[in-house]
mmCIF file of C-alpha atoms in Angstrom:
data_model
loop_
_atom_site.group_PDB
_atom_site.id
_atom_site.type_symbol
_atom_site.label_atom_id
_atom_site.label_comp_id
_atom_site.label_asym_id
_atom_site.label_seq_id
_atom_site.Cartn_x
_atom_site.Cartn_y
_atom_site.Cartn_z
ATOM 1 C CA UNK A 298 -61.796 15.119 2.473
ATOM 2 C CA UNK A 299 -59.828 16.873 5.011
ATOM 3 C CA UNK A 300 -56.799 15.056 6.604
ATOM 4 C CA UNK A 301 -54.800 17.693 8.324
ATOM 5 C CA UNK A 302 -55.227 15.834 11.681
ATOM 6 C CA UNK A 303 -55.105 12.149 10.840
ATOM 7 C CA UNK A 304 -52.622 9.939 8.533
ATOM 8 C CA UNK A 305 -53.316 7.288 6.355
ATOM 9 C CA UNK A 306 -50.539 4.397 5.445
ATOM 10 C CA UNK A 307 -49.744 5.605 2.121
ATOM 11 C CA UNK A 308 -49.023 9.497 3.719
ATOM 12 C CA UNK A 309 -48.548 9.287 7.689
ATOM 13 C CA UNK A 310 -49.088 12.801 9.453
ATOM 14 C CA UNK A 311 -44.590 12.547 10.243
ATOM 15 C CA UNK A 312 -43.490 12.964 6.597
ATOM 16 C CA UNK A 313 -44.695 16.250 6.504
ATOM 17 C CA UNK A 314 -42.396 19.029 8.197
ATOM 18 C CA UNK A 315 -44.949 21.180 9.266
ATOM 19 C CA UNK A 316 -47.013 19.019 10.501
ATOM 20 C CA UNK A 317 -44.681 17.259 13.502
ATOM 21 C CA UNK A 318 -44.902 17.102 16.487
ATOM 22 C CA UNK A 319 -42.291 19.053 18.011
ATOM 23 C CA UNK A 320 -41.642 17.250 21.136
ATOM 24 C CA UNK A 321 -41.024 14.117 18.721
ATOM 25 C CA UNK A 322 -38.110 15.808 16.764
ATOM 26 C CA UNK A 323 -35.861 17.351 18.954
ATOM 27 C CA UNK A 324 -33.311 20.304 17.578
ATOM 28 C CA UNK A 325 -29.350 19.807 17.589
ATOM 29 C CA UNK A 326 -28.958 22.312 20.322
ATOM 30 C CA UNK A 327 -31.166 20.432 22.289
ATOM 31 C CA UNK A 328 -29.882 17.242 22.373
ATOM 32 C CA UNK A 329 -26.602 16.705 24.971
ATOM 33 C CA UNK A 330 -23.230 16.373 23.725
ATOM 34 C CA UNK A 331 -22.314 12.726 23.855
ATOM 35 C CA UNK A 332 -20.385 11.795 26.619
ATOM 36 C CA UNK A 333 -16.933 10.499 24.135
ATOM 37 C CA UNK A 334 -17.448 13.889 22.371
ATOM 38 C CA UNK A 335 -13.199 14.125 22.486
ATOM 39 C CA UNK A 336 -13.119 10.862 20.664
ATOM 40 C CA UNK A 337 -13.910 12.369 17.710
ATOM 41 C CA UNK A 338 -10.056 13.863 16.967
ATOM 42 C CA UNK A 339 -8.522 9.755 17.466
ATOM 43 C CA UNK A 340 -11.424 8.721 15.158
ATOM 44 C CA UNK A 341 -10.705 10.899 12.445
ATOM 45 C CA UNK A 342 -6.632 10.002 13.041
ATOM 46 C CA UNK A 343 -7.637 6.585 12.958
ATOM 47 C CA UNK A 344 -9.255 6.624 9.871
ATOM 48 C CA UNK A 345 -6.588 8.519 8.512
ATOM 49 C CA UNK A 346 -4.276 5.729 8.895
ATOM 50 C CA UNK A 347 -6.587 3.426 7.744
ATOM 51 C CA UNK A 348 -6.827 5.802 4.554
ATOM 52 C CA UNK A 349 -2.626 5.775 4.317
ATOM 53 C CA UNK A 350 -2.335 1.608 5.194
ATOM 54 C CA UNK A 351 -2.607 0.838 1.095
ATOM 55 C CA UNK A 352 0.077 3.608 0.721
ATOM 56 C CA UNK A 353 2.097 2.704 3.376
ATOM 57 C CA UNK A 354 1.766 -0.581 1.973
ATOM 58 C CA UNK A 355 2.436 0.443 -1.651
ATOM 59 C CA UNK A 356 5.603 1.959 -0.358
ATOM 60 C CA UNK A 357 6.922 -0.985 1.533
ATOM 61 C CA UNK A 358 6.392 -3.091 -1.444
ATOM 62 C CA UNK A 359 7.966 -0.817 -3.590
ATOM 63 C CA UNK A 360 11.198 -1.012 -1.331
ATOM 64 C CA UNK A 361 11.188 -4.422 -1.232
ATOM 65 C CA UNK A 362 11.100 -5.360 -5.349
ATOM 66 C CA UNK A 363 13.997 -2.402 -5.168
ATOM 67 C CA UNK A 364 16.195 -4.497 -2.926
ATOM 68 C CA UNK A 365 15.429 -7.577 -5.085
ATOM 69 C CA UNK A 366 16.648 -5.832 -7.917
ATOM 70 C CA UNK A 367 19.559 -4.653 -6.203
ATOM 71 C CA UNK A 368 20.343 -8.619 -5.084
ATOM 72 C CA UNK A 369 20.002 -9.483 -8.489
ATOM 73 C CA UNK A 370 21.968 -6.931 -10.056
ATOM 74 C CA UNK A 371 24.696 -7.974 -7.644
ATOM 75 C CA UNK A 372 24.282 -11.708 -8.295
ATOM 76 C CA UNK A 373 24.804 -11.091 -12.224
ATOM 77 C CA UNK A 374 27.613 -8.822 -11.614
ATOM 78 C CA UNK A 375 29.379 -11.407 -9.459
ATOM 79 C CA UNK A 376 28.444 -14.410 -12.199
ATOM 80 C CA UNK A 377 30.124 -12.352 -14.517
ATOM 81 C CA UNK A 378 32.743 -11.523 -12.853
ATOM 82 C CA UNK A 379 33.731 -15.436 -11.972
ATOM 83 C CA UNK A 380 33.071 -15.927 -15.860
ATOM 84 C CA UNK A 381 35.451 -13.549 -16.370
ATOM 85 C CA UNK A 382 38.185 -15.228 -13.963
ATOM 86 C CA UNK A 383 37.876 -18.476 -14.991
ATOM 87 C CA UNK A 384 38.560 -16.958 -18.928
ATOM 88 C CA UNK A 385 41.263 -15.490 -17.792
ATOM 89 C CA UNK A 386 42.783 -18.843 -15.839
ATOM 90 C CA UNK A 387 42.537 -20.354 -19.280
ATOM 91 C CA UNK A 388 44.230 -18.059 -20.852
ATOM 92 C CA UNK A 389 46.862 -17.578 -18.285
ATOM 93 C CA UNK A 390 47.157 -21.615 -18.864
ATOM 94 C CA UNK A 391 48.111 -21.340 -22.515
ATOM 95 C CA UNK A 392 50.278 -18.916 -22.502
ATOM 96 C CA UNK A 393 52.213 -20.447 -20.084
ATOM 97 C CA UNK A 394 51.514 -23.957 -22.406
ATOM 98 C CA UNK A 395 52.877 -21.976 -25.438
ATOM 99 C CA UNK A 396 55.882 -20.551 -23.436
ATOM 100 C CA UNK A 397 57.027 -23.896 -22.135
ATOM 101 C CA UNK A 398 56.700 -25.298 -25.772
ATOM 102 C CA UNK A 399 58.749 -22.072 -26.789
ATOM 103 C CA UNK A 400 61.114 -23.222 -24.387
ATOM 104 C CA UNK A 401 61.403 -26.857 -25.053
ATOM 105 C CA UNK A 402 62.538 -26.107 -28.942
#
């Protein structure tokens, strides 16, 4: 059974290579260059920043748990520092307790 000139279903004449018709499968060079062909260099930068968005992201997250750190850090040190007055008033208020009871003697 020769089918060099007709396909079936199960192997159509177009799978093989060879056997195309050329008119049907034009080459590269023959086909025009697309009329955007310039929009290829914003396309590619484009999709470079859509490559860099979960970095950029990444980044400004990262800046923003720093500063919360940073308010936190200066929230404790200012806690501490108004526990650290307020020991101090007390003190301050018994020595001068114990130096007016010095005095009263």
């Amino acid at each position: 059974m020769n089918t060099t000139g007709t396909g079936t279903i199960d192997r159509p004449v177009t799978r093989d290579p060879q056997k195309q018709d050329p008119t049907m499968n034009p080459t590269f060079t023959d086909t025009p260059a697309p009329a955007n062909s310039g929009a290829i260099a914003p396309r590619q930068n484009r999709n470079l920043e859509m490559q860099l968005i979960p970095e950029a992201l990444a980044r400004a997250h990262m800046d923003q748990r720093l500063q919360e750190a940073e308010s936190e850090r200066r929230a404790y040190r200012l806690a501490v520092a108004r526990r650290m007055q307020r020991r101090a008033e007390r003190a301050s208020l018994r020595a001068r307790r114990a130096l007016a009871m010095a005095v009263m003697q």
